[in-house]
Coordinates of C-alpha atoms in Angstrom, one line a residue:
M11 CA 116.5 178.3 87.6
L12 CA 114.1 177.1 90.0
S13 CA 111.3 179.1 91.4
Q14 CA 112.0 180.5 94.8
F15 CA 108.5 179.0 95.8
W16 CA 109.8 175.6 95.4
L17 CA 112.7 175.2 97.5
R18 CA 113.4 175.5 101.2
P19 CA 116.6 177.7 102.3
A20 CA 119.8 175.7 102.5
T21 CA 122.8 176.7 104.2
A22 CA 126.2 176.1 102.8
R23 CA 128.4 173.8 104.8
S24 CA 131.0 171.2 104.0
R25 CA 130.0 167.8 102.7
R26 CA 129.6 165.1 105.0
S27 CA 130.3 161.4 104.5
R28 CA 127.0 159.3 103.6
P29 CA 126.2 156.8 106.2
N30 CA 125.2 153.1 105.7
F31 CA 121.9 152.4 106.0
R32 CA 119.9 149.6 107.5
R33 CA 116.3 148.8 107.4
R34 CA 116.2 147.8 111.2
P35 CA 118.9 148.1 114.0
D36 CA 120.8 145.1 115.1
R37 CA 120.2 144.8 118.7
Q38 CA 123.4 143.0 119.2
W39 CA 125.2 145.8 117.6
L40 CA 123.3 148.3 119.9
R41 CA 124.7 146.3 122.8
Q42 CA 128.2 145.8 121.9
G43 CA 130.7 146.4 124.4
L44 CA 128.4 145.0 127.0
E45 CA 129.3 141.5 126.8
T46 CA 130.0 141.1 130.7
L47 CA 128.5 138.5 132.7
E48 CA 126.2 140.8 134.2
S49 CA 125.1 142.3 130.8
R50 CA 124.2 138.7 129.5
Q51 CA 122.2 138.3 132.5
L52 CA 120.2 141.5 132.0
M53 CA 119.8 140.3 128.1
A54 CA 118.4 137.2 129.3
G55 CA 116.2 139.0 131.7
D56 CA 114.9 140.9 128.6
L57 CA 114.3 137.6 126.8
F58 CA 112.2 136.3 129.8
A59 CA 110.3 139.6 130.1
A60 CA 109.2 139.5 126.4
T61 CA 107.2 136.2 127.1
E62 CA 105.2 138.2 130.1
A63 CA 101.7 138.7 129.7
A64 CA 100.8 142.5 128.4
V65 CA 100.1 145.1 131.1
E66 CA 97.8 148.1 131.1
Y67 CA 98.7 150.8 133.0
V68 CA 96.0 153.6 133.7
V69 CA 97.1 157.5 134.0
A70 CA 94.8 159.8 135.2
P71 CA 95.0 163.7 136.5
N72 CA 93.9 162.7 140.1
G73 CA 96.1 159.7 140.3
D74 CA 99.4 159.2 142.4
D75 CA 102.7 158.0 141.0
W76 CA 103.0 155.9 143.9
N77 CA 99.8 154.1 143.0
A78 CA 100.0 150.7 141.4
G79 CA 98.9 151.9 137.9
S80 CA 95.5 150.2 137.7
L81 CA 92.1 151.5 136.8
D82 CA 91.3 151.9 140.5
Q83 CA 94.8 153.2 141.6
P84 CA 96.1 155.0 138.5
F85 CA 99.4 156.7 138.0
A86 CA 99.5 160.7 137.5
T87 CA 102.0 161.0 134.9
I88 CA 102.8 159.3 131.5
R89 CA 106.4 159.3 132.7
R90 CA 105.3 157.1 135.5
A91 CA 103.6 154.9 133.2
L92 CA 106.8 154.5 130.7
D93 CA 108.8 153.7 133.7
A94 CA 106.8 150.8 134.6
A95 CA 105.9 149.8 131.0
K96 CA 107.5 146.7 129.1
P97 CA 107.4 146.0 125.2
G98 CA 103.8 145.0 124.2
D99 CA 102.2 146.8 127.2
T100 CA 99.5 149.5 127.0
I101 CA 99.1 152.9 128.6
S102 CA 95.5 153.9 129.1
L103 CA 95.0 158.1 129.8
R104 CA 91.7 159.0 131.2
N105 CA 90.1 162.2 130.6
G106 CA 92.5 165.3 131.2
V107 CA 95.4 167.2 130.0
Y108 CA 98.9 165.6 130.4
E109 CA 102.4 166.9 130.2
G110 CA 104.5 166.3 127.1
G111 CA 108.2 166.0 126.2
I112 CA 107.8 162.6 126.1
N113 CA 110.7 160.2 125.0
I114 CA 109.4 156.8 124.1
D115 CA 112.1 154.0 124.0
I116 CA 109.8 150.8 124.5
D117 CA 108.9 148.6 121.6
N118 CA 105.4 147.8 120.6
L119 CA 103.8 150.4 123.4
T120 CA 100.5 151.6 122.9
I121 CA 99.3 155.0 124.4
R122 CA 95.8 155.7 124.0
S123 CA 92.9 157.4 125.6
L124 CA 90.7 155.3 127.7
P125 CA 88.1 153.7 125.8
G126 CA 85.0 156.2 125.8
E127 CA 87.4 159.1 127.3
W128 CA 89.5 161.5 125.6
A129 CA 93.1 162.7 126.7
V130 CA 95.4 165.7 125.7
I131 CA 99.0 165.6 125.8
Q132 CA 100.5 169.1 125.3
S133 CA 103.8 170.9 125.4
P134 CA 104.6 174.4 125.3
L135 CA 106.0 176.2 122.2
T136 CA 108.9 177.6 124.2
Q137 CA 112.3 175.7 124.0
W138 CA 113.5 173.7 127.0
G139 CA 116.8 173.6 126.4
D140 CA 117.2 169.8 125.5
G141 CA 116.4 169.3 121.6
H142 CA 115.6 165.8 122.4
S143 CA 112.6 166.8 124.5
D144 CA 111.2 169.7 122.4
S145 CA 108.5 167.7 120.7
V146 CA 105.5 166.4 122.3
I147 CA 106.2 162.7 121.6
R148 CA 109.5 161.7 120.5
Y149 CA 110.1 157.8 119.5
G150 CA 113.9 156.9 120.0
F151 CA 116.0 155.7 117.0
D152 CA 115.6 151.8 118.0
V153 CA 112.1 151.6 118.6
E154 CA 110.3 148.9 116.8
G155 CA 106.4 148.9 116.6
G156 CA 104.0 150.9 118.7
R157 CA 100.7 153.0 118.5
L158 CA 99.2 156.2 119.4
E159 CA 95.3 155.9 119.6
N160 CA 92.6 158.3 120.0
L161 CA 94.7 161.0 121.4
E162 CA 94.9 164.8 121.0
I163 CA 98.7 165.9 120.7
T164 CA 99.1 169.7 120.8
G165 CA 102.2 172.1 120.9
G166 CA 105.8 171.5 121.1
Y167 CA 108.6 173.6 120.2
W168 CA 109.4 171.7 116.9
Y169 CA 107.0 168.8 116.5
G170 CA 103.9 167.3 117.7
V171 CA 105.0 163.6 117.2
M172 CA 108.9 162.9 116.1
F173 CA 110.1 159.7 114.7
W174 CA 114.0 159.8 115.5
D175 CA 117.0 158.4 113.6
W176 CA 120.5 157.7 114.7
W177 CA 121.7 160.8 112.8
D178 CA 122.9 162.4 115.8
S179 CA 125.5 159.5 116.1
D180 CA 128.1 161.0 113.8
F181 CA 128.7 161.5 110.1
S182 CA 131.8 159.4 109.5
E183 CA 132.1 156.9 106.5
G184 CA 130.4 153.8 107.7
S185 CA 128.2 155.2 110.4
T186 CA 124.8 153.3 110.7
H187 CA 121.6 155.0 110.1
V188 CA 118.3 153.5 111.8
G189 CA 115.0 154.9 112.9
A190 CA 111.8 154.6 114.8
S191 CA 109.8 152.2 112.8
G192 CA 106.5 150.2 112.4
I193 CA 104.6 152.7 114.6
T194 CA 100.9 153.5 113.8
L195 CA 98.9 156.8 114.8
D196 CA 95.5 156.2 114.8
G197 CA 92.6 158.4 115.5
V198 CA 94.8 161.0 116.7
K199 CA 94.8 165.0 116.6
V200 CA 98.1 166.6 116.2
H201 CA 97.9 170.5 116.0
D202 CA 99.2 174.0 116.9
T203 CA 102.8 172.7 116.8
G204 CA 106.0 174.7 116.6
V205 CA 107.0 173.7 113.1
D206 CA 105.8 170.4 111.4
A207 CA 102.9 168.5 113.0
I208 CA 104.4 165.0 112.2
K209 CA 107.9 164.5 111.4
I210 CA 109.4 161.4 109.9
T211 CA 113.3 161.0 109.8
P212 CA 115.6 158.8 107.5
G213 CA 115.4 155.3 108.4
A214 CA 111.9 155.6 110.1
N215 CA 110.2 153.2 108.1
D216 CA 106.5 151.8 108.0
I217 CA 104.8 154.7 109.7
T218 CA 101.1 154.5 109.4
I219 CA 98.7 157.5 109.9
I220 CA 95.0 156.7 109.7
N221 CA 91.7 158.1 110.6
S222 CA 93.5 161.2 112.1
E223 CA 93.5 165.1 111.8
V224 CA 96.5 167.5 111.6
F225 CA 96.2 171.0 111.7
N226 CA 97.4 174.5 112.6
A227 CA 101.3 173.5 112.2
G228 CA 103.7 176.5 112.1
R229 CA 102.7 178.1 115.3
R230 CA 106.3 179.5 116.1
S231 CA 107.8 179.2 112.7
T232 CA 105.9 179.0 109.5
T233 CA 109.2 178.4 107.5
S234 CA 108.9 174.7 106.2
A235 CA 106.0 174.2 108.6
D236 CA 104.4 171.1 107.1
G237 CA 101.6 168.9 108.1
I238 CA 103.4 165.5 107.7
D239 CA 106.7 165.8 106.7
N240 CA 108.5 162.3 105.5
N241 CA 112.4 162.7 105.1
N242 CA 113.2 159.3 103.7
G243 CA 111.0 157.0 106.0
D244 CA 110.1 154.0 103.7
R245 CA 106.6 152.5 103.1
M246 CA 104.9 155.3 105.0
V247 CA 101.0 155.2 104.7
V248 CA 98.6 158.2 105.2
R249 CA 95.1 157.3 104.9
N250 CA 91.7 158.7 105.9
T251 CA 93.1 161.7 107.7
Y252 CA 92.2 165.5 107.2
V253 CA 94.9 168.0 106.9
H254 CA 94.2 171.5 107.0
D255 CA 95.5 175.0 107.9
V256 CA 99.1 174.4 107.7
P257 CA 101.5 177.1 106.4
G258 CA 103.6 174.7 104.4
I259 CA 102.8 171.4 102.5
G260 CA 100.0 169.3 103.5
I261 CA 101.7 166.0 103.2
L262 CA 105.3 165.7 101.8
T263 CA 107.5 162.8 100.8
S264 CA 111.2 163.6 100.3
G265 CA 114.8 162.3 101.0
G266 CA 114.6 159.1 98.9
T267 CA 111.5 157.7 100.5
E268 CA 110.5 154.5 98.9
D269 CA 107.0 153.0 98.4
S270 CA 104.8 155.4 100.4
I271 CA 101.2 155.6 99.9
I272 CA 98.8 158.6 100.4
E273 CA 95.2 157.8 99.9
R274 CA 91.8 158.9 100.8
N275 CA 92.5 161.9 102.6
L276 CA 91.3 165.6 102.6
V277 CA 93.8 168.4 102.5
R278 CA 92.7 172.0 102.8
D279 CA 94.1 175.4 103.1
T280 CA 97.8 175.0 102.8
G281 CA 100.1 177.8 102.1
G282 CA 102.2 175.7 100.0
A283 CA 101.3 172.5 98.0
G284 CA 98.7 170.0 99.1
I285 CA 100.5 166.8 98.6
V286 CA 104.0 166.6 97.2
A287 CA 105.5 163.3 95.7
G288 CA 109.2 164.0 95.8
F289 CA 111.0 167.5 96.8
Y290 CA 114.3 169.1 97.1
S291 CA 116.5 166.9 99.2
E292 CA 120.0 167.0 100.5
L293 CA 122.5 164.2 99.6
E294 CA 123.4 163.5 103.2
W295 CA 119.6 162.3 103.6
L296 CA 119.5 159.8 100.6
E297 CA 120.7 156.1 100.9
P298 CA 123.6 155.0 99.1
N299 CA 121.6 152.5 96.6
N300 CA 119.9 155.6 95.0
P301 CA 122.6 156.2 92.4
D302 CA 120.1 158.9 90.7
Y303 CA 119.3 160.7 93.8
Y304 CA 115.4 160.5 93.4
A305 CA 113.5 162.2 96.3
A306 CA 110.8 159.8 96.1
I307 CA 110.5 156.5 94.6
N308 CA 107.3 154.7 93.8
P309 CA 105.1 157.1 95.5
I310 CA 101.4 156.4 95.1
V311 CA 99.0 159.4 95.6
R312 CA 95.4 158.4 94.8
N313 CA 91.8 159.2 96.0
N314 CA 92.7 162.3 97.8
I315 CA 90.6 165.5 97.8
V316 CA 92.9 168.8 97.9
V317 CA 91.0 172.0 98.5
D318 CA 92.5 175.6 98.5
A319 CA 96.3 175.0 98.4
G320 CA 98.3 177.9 97.8
H321 CA 100.7 176.2 95.6
A322 CA 100.5 173.0 93.7
G323 CA 97.5 170.6 94.4
I324 CA 99.6 167.7 93.7
G325 CA 103.6 168.4 92.9
I326 CA 105.9 166.0 91.3
Y327 CA 109.4 166.8 92.0
G328 CA 112.4 164.2 91.3
A329 CA 110.4 161.3 91.8
D330 CA 110.8 157.7 90.3
N331 CA 107.5 156.1 89.1
A332 CA 105.3 158.3 91.0
Q333 CA 101.8 157.4 90.6
I334 CA 99.0 159.7 90.6
Y335 CA 95.4 158.4 90.3
N336 CA 91.8 159.4 90.9
N337 CA 92.4 162.3 93.0
T338 CA 90.2 165.7 93.0
L339 CA 91.8 169.3 93.1
V340 CA 89.8 172.1 93.8
N341 CA 91.1 175.9 93.7
A342 CA 94.7 174.7 93.8
A343 CA 97.6 177.0 93.0
D344 CA 95.8 180.2 93.8
D345 CA 99.2 181.9 94.7
A346 CA 101.8 179.9 92.6
Q347 CA 102.5 177.1 90.3
A348 CA 99.8 174.7 88.7
P349 CA 97.2 172.3 90.1
I350 CA 99.6 169.6 88.6
Q351 CA 103.0 170.7 88.8
F352 CA 106.1 169.1 87.6
G353 CA 109.7 170.2 88.4
G354 CA 113.3 169.1 89.0
Y355 CA 116.0 170.4 91.2
E356 CA 119.6 170.8 91.4
M357 CA 121.3 168.7 94.3
W358 CA 124.8 169.4 95.7
I359 CA 126.9 166.2 95.3
S360 CA 130.8 167.3 95.6
N361 CA 132.8 170.0 96.3
T362 CA 134.6 169.4 93.2
A363 CA 133.0 169.8 89.5
P364 CA 130.5 168.8 88.6
S365 CA 129.1 170.1 92.0
Y366 CA 125.4 169.4 91.3
A367 CA 123.5 166.9 89.8
H368 CA 120.1 167.6 88.3
V369 CA 117.1 165.6 89.5
A370 CA 114.2 165.1 87.5
S371 CA 111.0 162.7 87.9
H372 CA 111.3 159.5 85.8
D373 CA 108.1 157.8 84.2
P374 CA 105.2 159.5 86.3
V375 CA 101.6 158.3 85.7
V376 CA 99.0 160.9 85.9
V377 CA 95.5 159.6 85.3
N378 CA 91.9 159.7 86.4
N379 CA 92.3 163.2 88.2
L380 CA 89.7 166.1 88.3
I381 CA 91.3 169.7 88.4
V382 CA 88.9 172.6 89.2
T383 CA 90.2 176.1 89.5
N384 CA 88.1 179.2 90.4
P385 CA 87.6 182.0 88.1
E386 CA 90.1 184.3 89.6
N387 CA 92.9 181.9 89.1
D388 CA 94.6 182.1 85.5
T389 CA 97.2 179.7 86.0
R390 CA 97.6 176.8 83.7
M391 CA 96.2 173.4 84.8
V392 CA 99.1 171.5 84.4
D393 CA 102.8 173.0 84.2
I394 CA 105.7 170.8 83.2
R395 CA 109.0 172.9 84.2
E396 CA 112.0 172.7 82.2
A397 CA 114.0 169.5 82.5
S398 CA 111.5 168.0 85.1
I399 CA 110.6 164.6 83.4
T400 CA 112.9 161.8 81.9
G401 CA 111.3 158.6 80.5
Q402 CA 107.9 158.5 79.5
L403 CA 105.1 160.7 81.1
T404 CA 101.6 159.1 81.2
L405 CA 98.9 162.0 81.4
D406 CA 95.5 161.0 80.4
Y407 CA 91.8 160.3 81.4
N408 CA 91.6 163.6 83.6
L409 CA 88.9 166.2 83.6
Y410 CA 90.0 169.8 83.7
F411 CA 87.4 172.7 84.5
G412 CA 88.4 176.3 84.7
T413 CA 86.4 179.6 84.2
S414 CA 89.1 181.9 84.0
T415 CA 89.1 184.5 81.2
R416 CA 92.5 183.1 79.8
G417 CA 90.8 179.7 79.3
T418 CA 92.0 176.1 79.9
L419 CA 95.9 176.3 79.3
F420 CA 98.6 173.9 79.7
I421 CA 102.4 174.1 79.3
D422 CA 105.4 171.8 78.7
R423 CA 108.8 173.3 79.0
N424 CA 110.7 170.2 79.7
L425 CA 112.6 170.0 76.6
T426 CA 112.2 173.5 75.4
G427 CA 112.8 175.5 78.1
E428 CA 111.5 179.2 79.1
G429 CA 109.7 180.9 76.4
T430 CA 107.6 177.7 75.5
P431 CA 104.2 179.0 74.7
E432 CA 101.3 178.0 76.5
Q433 CA 98.7 175.3 75.0
T434 CA 95.2 175.4 74.6
F435 CA 93.5 171.9 75.5
A436 CA 93.3 171.1 71.8
Q437 CA 97.1 171.9 71.1
W438 CA 97.8 170.1 74.1
Q439 CA 96.4 166.9 72.6
T440 CA 97.7 167.6 69.1
N441 CA 101.2 169.0 69.7
Y442 CA 102.2 166.7 72.6
G443 CA 99.8 163.8 72.6
Y444 CA 98.8 164.3 76.3
D445 CA 95.2 163.8 77.7
L446 CA 93.7 162.2 74.4
H447 CA 91.0 160.7 76.5
S448 CA 90.6 163.6 79.0
L449 CA 87.7 166.2 79.2
V450 CA 87.4 169.8 79.7
A451 CA 83.9 170.1 81.5
D452 CA 82.3 171.2 84.4
P453 CA 82.4 167.8 86.8
Q454 CA 79.5 169.3 89.0
L455 CA 81.0 168.5 92.3
G456 CA 78.8 168.6 95.3
D457 CA 79.3 170.6 98.5
D458 CA 81.5 167.6 99.7
F459 CA 83.4 167.7 96.3
H460 CA 81.8 164.1 95.4
L461 CA 80.2 163.8 91.7
S462 CA 76.7 164.5 91.1
A463 CA 74.6 161.9 89.4
D464 CA 74.7 163.5 86.2
S465 CA 78.5 164.4 86.2
P466 CA 80.2 163.8 82.8
A467 CA 83.2 162.3 84.7
I468 CA 81.1 159.4 85.6
G469 CA 82.4 156.6 83.4
A470 CA 84.9 158.7 81.9
A471 CA 88.0 157.2 83.9
I472 CA 90.1 154.2 82.8
A473 CA 89.7 151.3 85.3
L474 CA 92.7 150.7 87.4
A475 CA 93.8 147.4 89.4
G476 CA 93.2 147.8 92.9
L477 CA 91.0 150.9 92.6

């Protein structure tokens, strides 16, 4: 039985047919039924427009929507600039606060603060009635490319930034599932959102979040309120980003996402886990070419610092080939779980027996990590739950340091289930063959959680290609 701390509440409902997925929408498919002479002329106009030079439109609080949208004659609202913009254009915002509830359906559009200035886009936490407008910024399902740069995004009944997919079409057999893709958030602050700060939905691929700050999610509802929630968007990159003060998980990958990279981030003060590779998901979100129902495929979590996570520092649940390298976990799992937590889950797959499939992680690799717990934390350093791993677990070249009176303990219930005794570090090495090159020692971290010059961790790691 899985811990109540691991799973989000699910409601019973009938099974829906699983859709066919495409990596990107076929624009001809989106235009089907429009093969009139007029529509062909409009499509030709789109092609000519794509060759036009990119335009910068300027918006300012003291502007006027009847203006030309230039630096000298700025628009007053982002919506007016969106009406004027074409693929490849830029909307630059002057200092000030702007109304959110923005729906973007333009490819390769950049929205940014004017260089040297700072713009805030905000929405209320109350619902407006149209669920599609209840995020501060929402990308339409067929958008390809775009950037949000040097902006502050706050509020929203649901999310700060939402990457939408074509899931609201229908659930019939053969329906097509696509999402907003190829979009970069660079230097943005997303905070004080209703639920998740950033939401990535199935088919919203190649989302990149860099040099940003995400905090204070869950202002309206703390249930499943995460910093960055990726539910089956492939090739997500989160890098050099500070995620903190969220009631749920800091950075989450689930739903069968492939090839996501989470690196060089600082994650602090999360009510749930700091970073999760794989998580409980539902069948309808997974792609048909994922027969083992993995929640994450080939996720890489490396060179992150996680501090004061209420649950696991890093959790690995139902992930295939998870690669967990060179992370520093400090005071994780104060409330539940362990700093390094492995778990499986039951996924409902059919109304007829067998109704559920058990999903475990396959061939996870956890090396070169530092795990430090505070004196009041008597949890294990590594907790491998029952039936949570298949294949080969590589667990080595880590450093553990805990000052609890219970000592430095570990547990592997993968094959033996509940009742399996905890292991000391020596027993862990002898009985299981884990962590044969690992250390139990004070890593001597500085105030910035980096190693001091005489740390025993220096030179103790194994060299990894690309790091």
